[in-house]
Tab-separated table of C-alpha atoms in Angstrom:
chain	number	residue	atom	x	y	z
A	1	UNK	CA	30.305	24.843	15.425
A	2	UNK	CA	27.535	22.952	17.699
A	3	UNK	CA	26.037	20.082	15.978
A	4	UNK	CA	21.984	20.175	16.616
A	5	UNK	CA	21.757	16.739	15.305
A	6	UNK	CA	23.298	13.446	14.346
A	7	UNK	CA	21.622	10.950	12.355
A	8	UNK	CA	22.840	7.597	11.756
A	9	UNK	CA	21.598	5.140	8.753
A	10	UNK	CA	21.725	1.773	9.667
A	11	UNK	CA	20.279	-2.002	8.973
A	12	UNK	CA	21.871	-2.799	12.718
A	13	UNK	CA	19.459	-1.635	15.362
A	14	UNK	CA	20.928	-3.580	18.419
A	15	UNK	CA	22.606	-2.686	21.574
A	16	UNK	CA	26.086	-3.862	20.219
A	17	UNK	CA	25.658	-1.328	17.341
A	18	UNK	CA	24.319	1.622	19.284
A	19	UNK	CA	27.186	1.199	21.596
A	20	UNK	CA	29.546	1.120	18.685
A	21	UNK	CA	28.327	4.433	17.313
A	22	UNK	CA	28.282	5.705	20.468
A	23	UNK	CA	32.095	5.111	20.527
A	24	UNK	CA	32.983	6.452	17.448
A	25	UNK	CA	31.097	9.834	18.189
A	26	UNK	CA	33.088	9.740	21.084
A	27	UNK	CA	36.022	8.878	19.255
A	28	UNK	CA	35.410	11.913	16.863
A	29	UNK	CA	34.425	14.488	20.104
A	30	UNK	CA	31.363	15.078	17.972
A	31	UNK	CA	30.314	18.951	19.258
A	32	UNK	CA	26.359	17.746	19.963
A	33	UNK	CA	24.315	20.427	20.998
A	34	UNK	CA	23.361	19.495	24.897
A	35	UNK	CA	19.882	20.105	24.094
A	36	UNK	CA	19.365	17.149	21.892
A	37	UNK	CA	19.377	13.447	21.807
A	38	UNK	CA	23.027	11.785	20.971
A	39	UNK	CA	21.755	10.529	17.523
A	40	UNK	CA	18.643	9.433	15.783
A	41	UNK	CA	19.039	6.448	14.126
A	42	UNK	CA	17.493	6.014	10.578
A	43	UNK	CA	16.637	2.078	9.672
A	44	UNK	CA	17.991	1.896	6.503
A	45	UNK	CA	15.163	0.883	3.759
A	46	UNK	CA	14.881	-2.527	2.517
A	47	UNK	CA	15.728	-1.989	-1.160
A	48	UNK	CA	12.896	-2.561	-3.718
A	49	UNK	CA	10.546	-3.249	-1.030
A	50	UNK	CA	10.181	0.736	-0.099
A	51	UNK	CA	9.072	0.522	-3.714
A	52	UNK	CA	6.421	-1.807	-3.160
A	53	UNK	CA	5.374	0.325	0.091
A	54	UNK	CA	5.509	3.874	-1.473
A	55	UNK	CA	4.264	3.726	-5.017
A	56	UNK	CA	4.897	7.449	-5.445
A	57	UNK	CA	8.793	6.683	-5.652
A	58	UNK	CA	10.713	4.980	-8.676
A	59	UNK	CA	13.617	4.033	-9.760
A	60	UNK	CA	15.343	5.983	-12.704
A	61	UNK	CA	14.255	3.830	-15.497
A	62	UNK	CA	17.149	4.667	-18.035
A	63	UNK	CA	20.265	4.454	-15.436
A	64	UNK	CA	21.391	1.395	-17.164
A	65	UNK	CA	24.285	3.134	-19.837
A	66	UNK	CA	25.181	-0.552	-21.156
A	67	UNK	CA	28.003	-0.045	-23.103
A	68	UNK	CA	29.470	2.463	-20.415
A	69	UNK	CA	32.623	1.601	-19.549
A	70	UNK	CA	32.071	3.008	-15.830
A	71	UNK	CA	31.014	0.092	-13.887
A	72	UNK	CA	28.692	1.695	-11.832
A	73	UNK	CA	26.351	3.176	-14.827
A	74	UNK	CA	26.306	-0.030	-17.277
A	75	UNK	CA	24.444	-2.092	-14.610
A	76	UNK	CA	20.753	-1.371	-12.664
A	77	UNK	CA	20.242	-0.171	-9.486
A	78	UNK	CA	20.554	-1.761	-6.697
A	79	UNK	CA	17.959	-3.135	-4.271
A	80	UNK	CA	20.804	-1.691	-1.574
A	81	UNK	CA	21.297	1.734	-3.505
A	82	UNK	CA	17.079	2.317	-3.415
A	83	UNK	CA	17.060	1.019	0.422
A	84	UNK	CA	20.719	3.815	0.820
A	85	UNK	CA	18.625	7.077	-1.298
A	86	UNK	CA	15.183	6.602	0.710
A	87	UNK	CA	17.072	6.312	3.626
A	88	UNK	CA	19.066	9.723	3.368
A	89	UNK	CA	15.624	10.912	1.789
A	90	UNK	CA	14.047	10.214	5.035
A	91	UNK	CA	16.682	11.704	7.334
A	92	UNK	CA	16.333	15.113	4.929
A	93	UNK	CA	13.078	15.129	5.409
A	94	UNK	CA	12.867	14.690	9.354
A	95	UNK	CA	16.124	17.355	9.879
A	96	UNK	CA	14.159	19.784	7.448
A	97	UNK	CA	10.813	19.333	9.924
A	98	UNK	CA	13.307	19.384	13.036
A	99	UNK	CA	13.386	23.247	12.753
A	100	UNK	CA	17.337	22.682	13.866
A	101	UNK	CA	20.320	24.461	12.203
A	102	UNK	CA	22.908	21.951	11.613
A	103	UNK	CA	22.876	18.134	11.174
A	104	UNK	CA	25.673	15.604	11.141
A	105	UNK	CA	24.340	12.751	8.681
A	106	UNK	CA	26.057	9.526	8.969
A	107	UNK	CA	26.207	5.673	7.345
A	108	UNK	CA	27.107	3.168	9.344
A	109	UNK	CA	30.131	2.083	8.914
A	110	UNK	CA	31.719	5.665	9.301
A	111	UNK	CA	35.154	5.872	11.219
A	112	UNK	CA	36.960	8.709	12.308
A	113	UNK	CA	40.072	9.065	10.494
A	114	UNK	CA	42.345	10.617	13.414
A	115	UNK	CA	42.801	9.761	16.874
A	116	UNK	CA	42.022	13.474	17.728
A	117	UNK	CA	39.506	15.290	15.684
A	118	UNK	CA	39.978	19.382	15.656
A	119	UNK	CA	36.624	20.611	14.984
A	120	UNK	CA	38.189	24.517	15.403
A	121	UNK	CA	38.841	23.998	11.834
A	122	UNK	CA	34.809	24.994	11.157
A	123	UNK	CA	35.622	28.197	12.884
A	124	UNK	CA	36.971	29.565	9.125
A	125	UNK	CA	33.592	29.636	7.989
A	126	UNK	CA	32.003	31.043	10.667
A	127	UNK	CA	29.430	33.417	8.752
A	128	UNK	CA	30.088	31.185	5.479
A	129	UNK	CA	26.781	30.968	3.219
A	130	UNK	CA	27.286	26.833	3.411
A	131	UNK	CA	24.224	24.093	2.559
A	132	UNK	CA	26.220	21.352	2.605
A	133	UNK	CA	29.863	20.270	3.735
A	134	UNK	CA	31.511	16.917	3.170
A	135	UNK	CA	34.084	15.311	5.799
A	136	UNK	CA	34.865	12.465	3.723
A	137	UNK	CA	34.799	11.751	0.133
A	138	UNK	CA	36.636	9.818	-3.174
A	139	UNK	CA	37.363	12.554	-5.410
A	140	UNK	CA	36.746	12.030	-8.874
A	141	UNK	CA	36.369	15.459	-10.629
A	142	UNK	CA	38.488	18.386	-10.394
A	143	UNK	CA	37.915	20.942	-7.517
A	144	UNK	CA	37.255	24.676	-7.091
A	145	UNK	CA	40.163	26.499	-4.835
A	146	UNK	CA	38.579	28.745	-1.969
A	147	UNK	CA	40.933	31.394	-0.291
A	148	UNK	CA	39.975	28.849	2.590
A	149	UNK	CA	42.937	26.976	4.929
A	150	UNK	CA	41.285	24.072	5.193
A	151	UNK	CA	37.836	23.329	3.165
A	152	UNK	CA	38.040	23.331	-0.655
A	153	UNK	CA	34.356	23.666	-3.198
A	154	UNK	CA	34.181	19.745	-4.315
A	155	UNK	CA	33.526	18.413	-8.070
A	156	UNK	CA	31.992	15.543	-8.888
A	157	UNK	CA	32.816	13.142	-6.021
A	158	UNK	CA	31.839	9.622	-4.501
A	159	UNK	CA	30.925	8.869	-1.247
A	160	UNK	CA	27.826	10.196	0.937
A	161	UNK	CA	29.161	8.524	4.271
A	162	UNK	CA	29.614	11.594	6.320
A	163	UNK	CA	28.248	15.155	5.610
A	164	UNK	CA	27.112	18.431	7.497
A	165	UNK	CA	23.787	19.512	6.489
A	166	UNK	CA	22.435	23.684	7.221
A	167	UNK	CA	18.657	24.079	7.658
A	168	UNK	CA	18.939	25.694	4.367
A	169	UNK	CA	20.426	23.120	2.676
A	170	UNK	CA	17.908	20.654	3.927
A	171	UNK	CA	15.145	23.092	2.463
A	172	UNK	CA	16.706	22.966	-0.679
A	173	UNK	CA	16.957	19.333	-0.922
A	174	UNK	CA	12.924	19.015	-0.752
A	175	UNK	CA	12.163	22.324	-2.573
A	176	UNK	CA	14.218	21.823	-5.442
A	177	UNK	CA	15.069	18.389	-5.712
A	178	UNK	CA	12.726	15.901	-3.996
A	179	UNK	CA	10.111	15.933	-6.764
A	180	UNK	CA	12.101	14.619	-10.031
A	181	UNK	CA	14.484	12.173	-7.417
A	182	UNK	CA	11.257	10.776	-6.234
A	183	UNK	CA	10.251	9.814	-9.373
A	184	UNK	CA	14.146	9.416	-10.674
A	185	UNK	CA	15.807	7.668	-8.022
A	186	UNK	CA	19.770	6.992	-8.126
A	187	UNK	CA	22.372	6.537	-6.110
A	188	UNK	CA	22.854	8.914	-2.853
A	189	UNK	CA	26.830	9.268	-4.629
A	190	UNK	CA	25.453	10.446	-7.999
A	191	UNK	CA	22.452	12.627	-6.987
A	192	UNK	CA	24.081	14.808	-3.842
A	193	UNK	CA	27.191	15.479	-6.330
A	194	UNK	CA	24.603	16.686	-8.896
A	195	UNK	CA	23.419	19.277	-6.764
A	196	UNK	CA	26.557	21.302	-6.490
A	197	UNK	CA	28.896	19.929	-9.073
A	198	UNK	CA	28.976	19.315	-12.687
A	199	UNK	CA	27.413	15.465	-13.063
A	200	UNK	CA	29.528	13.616	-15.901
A	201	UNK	CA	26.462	11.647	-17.614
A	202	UNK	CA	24.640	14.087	-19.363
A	203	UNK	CA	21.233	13.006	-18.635
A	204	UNK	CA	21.926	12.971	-14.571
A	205	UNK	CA	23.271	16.817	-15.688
A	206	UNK	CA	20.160	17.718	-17.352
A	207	UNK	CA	18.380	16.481	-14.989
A	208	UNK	CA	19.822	18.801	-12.456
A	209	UNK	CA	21.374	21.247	-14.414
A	210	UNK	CA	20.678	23.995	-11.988
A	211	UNK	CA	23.525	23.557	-8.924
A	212	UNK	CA	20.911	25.109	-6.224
A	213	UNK	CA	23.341	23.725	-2.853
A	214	UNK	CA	26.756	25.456	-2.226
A	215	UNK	CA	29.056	22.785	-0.989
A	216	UNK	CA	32.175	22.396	0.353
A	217	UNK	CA	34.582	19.713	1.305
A	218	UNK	CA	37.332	19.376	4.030
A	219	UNK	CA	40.703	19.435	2.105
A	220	UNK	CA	41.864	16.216	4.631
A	221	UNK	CA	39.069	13.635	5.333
A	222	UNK	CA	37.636	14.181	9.064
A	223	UNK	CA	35.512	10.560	8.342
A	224	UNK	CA	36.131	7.567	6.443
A	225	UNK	CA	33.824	4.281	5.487
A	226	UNK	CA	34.710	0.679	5.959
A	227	UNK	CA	32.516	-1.104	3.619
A	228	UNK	CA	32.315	1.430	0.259
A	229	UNK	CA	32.207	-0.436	-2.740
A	230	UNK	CA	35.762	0.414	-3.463
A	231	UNK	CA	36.839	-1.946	-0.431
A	232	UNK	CA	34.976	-4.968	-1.674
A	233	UNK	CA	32.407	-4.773	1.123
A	234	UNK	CA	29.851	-2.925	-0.296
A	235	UNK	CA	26.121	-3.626	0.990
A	236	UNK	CA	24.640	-1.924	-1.816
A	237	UNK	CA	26.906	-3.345	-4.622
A	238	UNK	CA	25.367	-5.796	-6.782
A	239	UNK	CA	24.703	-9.375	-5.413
């Protein structure tokens, strides 16, 4: 598999950072096409302020479930989850104009999770009808066995830190999907889950009831996250 490109979303824009990510590509012997830049680098939003900016997007105004007992639905959204959706929204939107075949989508604080990465592994679905393929992820739903070695069809799962994008599943994404997220924005971990798996809130399932991306997931994370709001370090967790 050659990557075409590899976008990075981040609220560090300095030497120190570039140089970091440069590393960790390095570190994961990311297969960039030679023909492109090393990565684009997406500033991440500044939460409810993109709001202010682009009156044409909104926040989803009944996301609040208050006596949920999930933590994540019996609160608002965050200033840091609006800034995280627009940003992916953004990198969609410039890979789907690109008129490149495969993207490697990034947050910041991605790591690789092996001192050796085998990227021969993506050879098994050479010829694979694939939109969208996740190298890292927190499980949370029951998944669909492939007669695949080594990449599995996801449920419902967390984590948006580190996916493969086709030029088909970007076109998707805006055909069928940017209209009622612009106007119904949630989290990046509950809406790209929605696309291909069963949602667990009903309304987020209605919403997108019809799964239009085919997904899959490595069976062993190829890319972890530091600062997930599992660890405690969350920048998009509430303040």
């Amino acid at each position: 598999m050659i990557i075409d490109r590899v976008y990075i979303i981040s609220v560090d824009l300095d030497q120190d950072f570039i140089q970091s990510v440069n590393d960790r590509l390095s570190k994961l012997q990311t297969p960039i096409s030679k023909t492109q830049k090393k990565f684009i680098t997406i500033g991440s939003n500044k939460g409810d302020k993109i709001l202010e900016v682009l009156t044409d997007l909104r926040k989803y105004p009944n996301w609040n479930l208050k006596n949920s007992e999930t933590k994540f639905w019996n609160r608002e959204i965050t200033p840091g989850e609006v800034g995280c959706i627009t940003s992916h929204m953004n990198m969609w939107s410039e890979f789907h104009q690109s008129e490149t075949n495969v993207g490697l989508f990034l947050e910041q604080d991605f790591f690789p999770e092996f001192e050796s990465t085998n990227w021969s592994v993506f050879n098994e679905i050479k010829g694979y009808d694939w939109d969208i393929i996740l190298l890292g992820r927190h499980q949370l739903e029951e998944d669909i066995e492939t007669n695949l070695n080594y990449f599995i069809q996801p449920g419902y799962s967390y984590q948006a830190h580190a996916y493969l994008l086709s030029k088909k599943g970007a076109d998707k994404l805006i055909k069928y999907y940017f209209k009622i997220l612009s106007k119904n924005l949630i989290p990046t971990d509950e809406f790209l889950p929605a696309t291909f798996a069963k949602h667990p809130r009903e309304d987020i399932e209605r919403m997108y009831s019809i799964k239009h991306m085919n997904a899959l997931a490595l069976r062993v994370d190829m890319i972890s996250q530091s600062d997930w709001e599992g660890t405690g370090r969350s920048r998009t967790a509430p303040k």
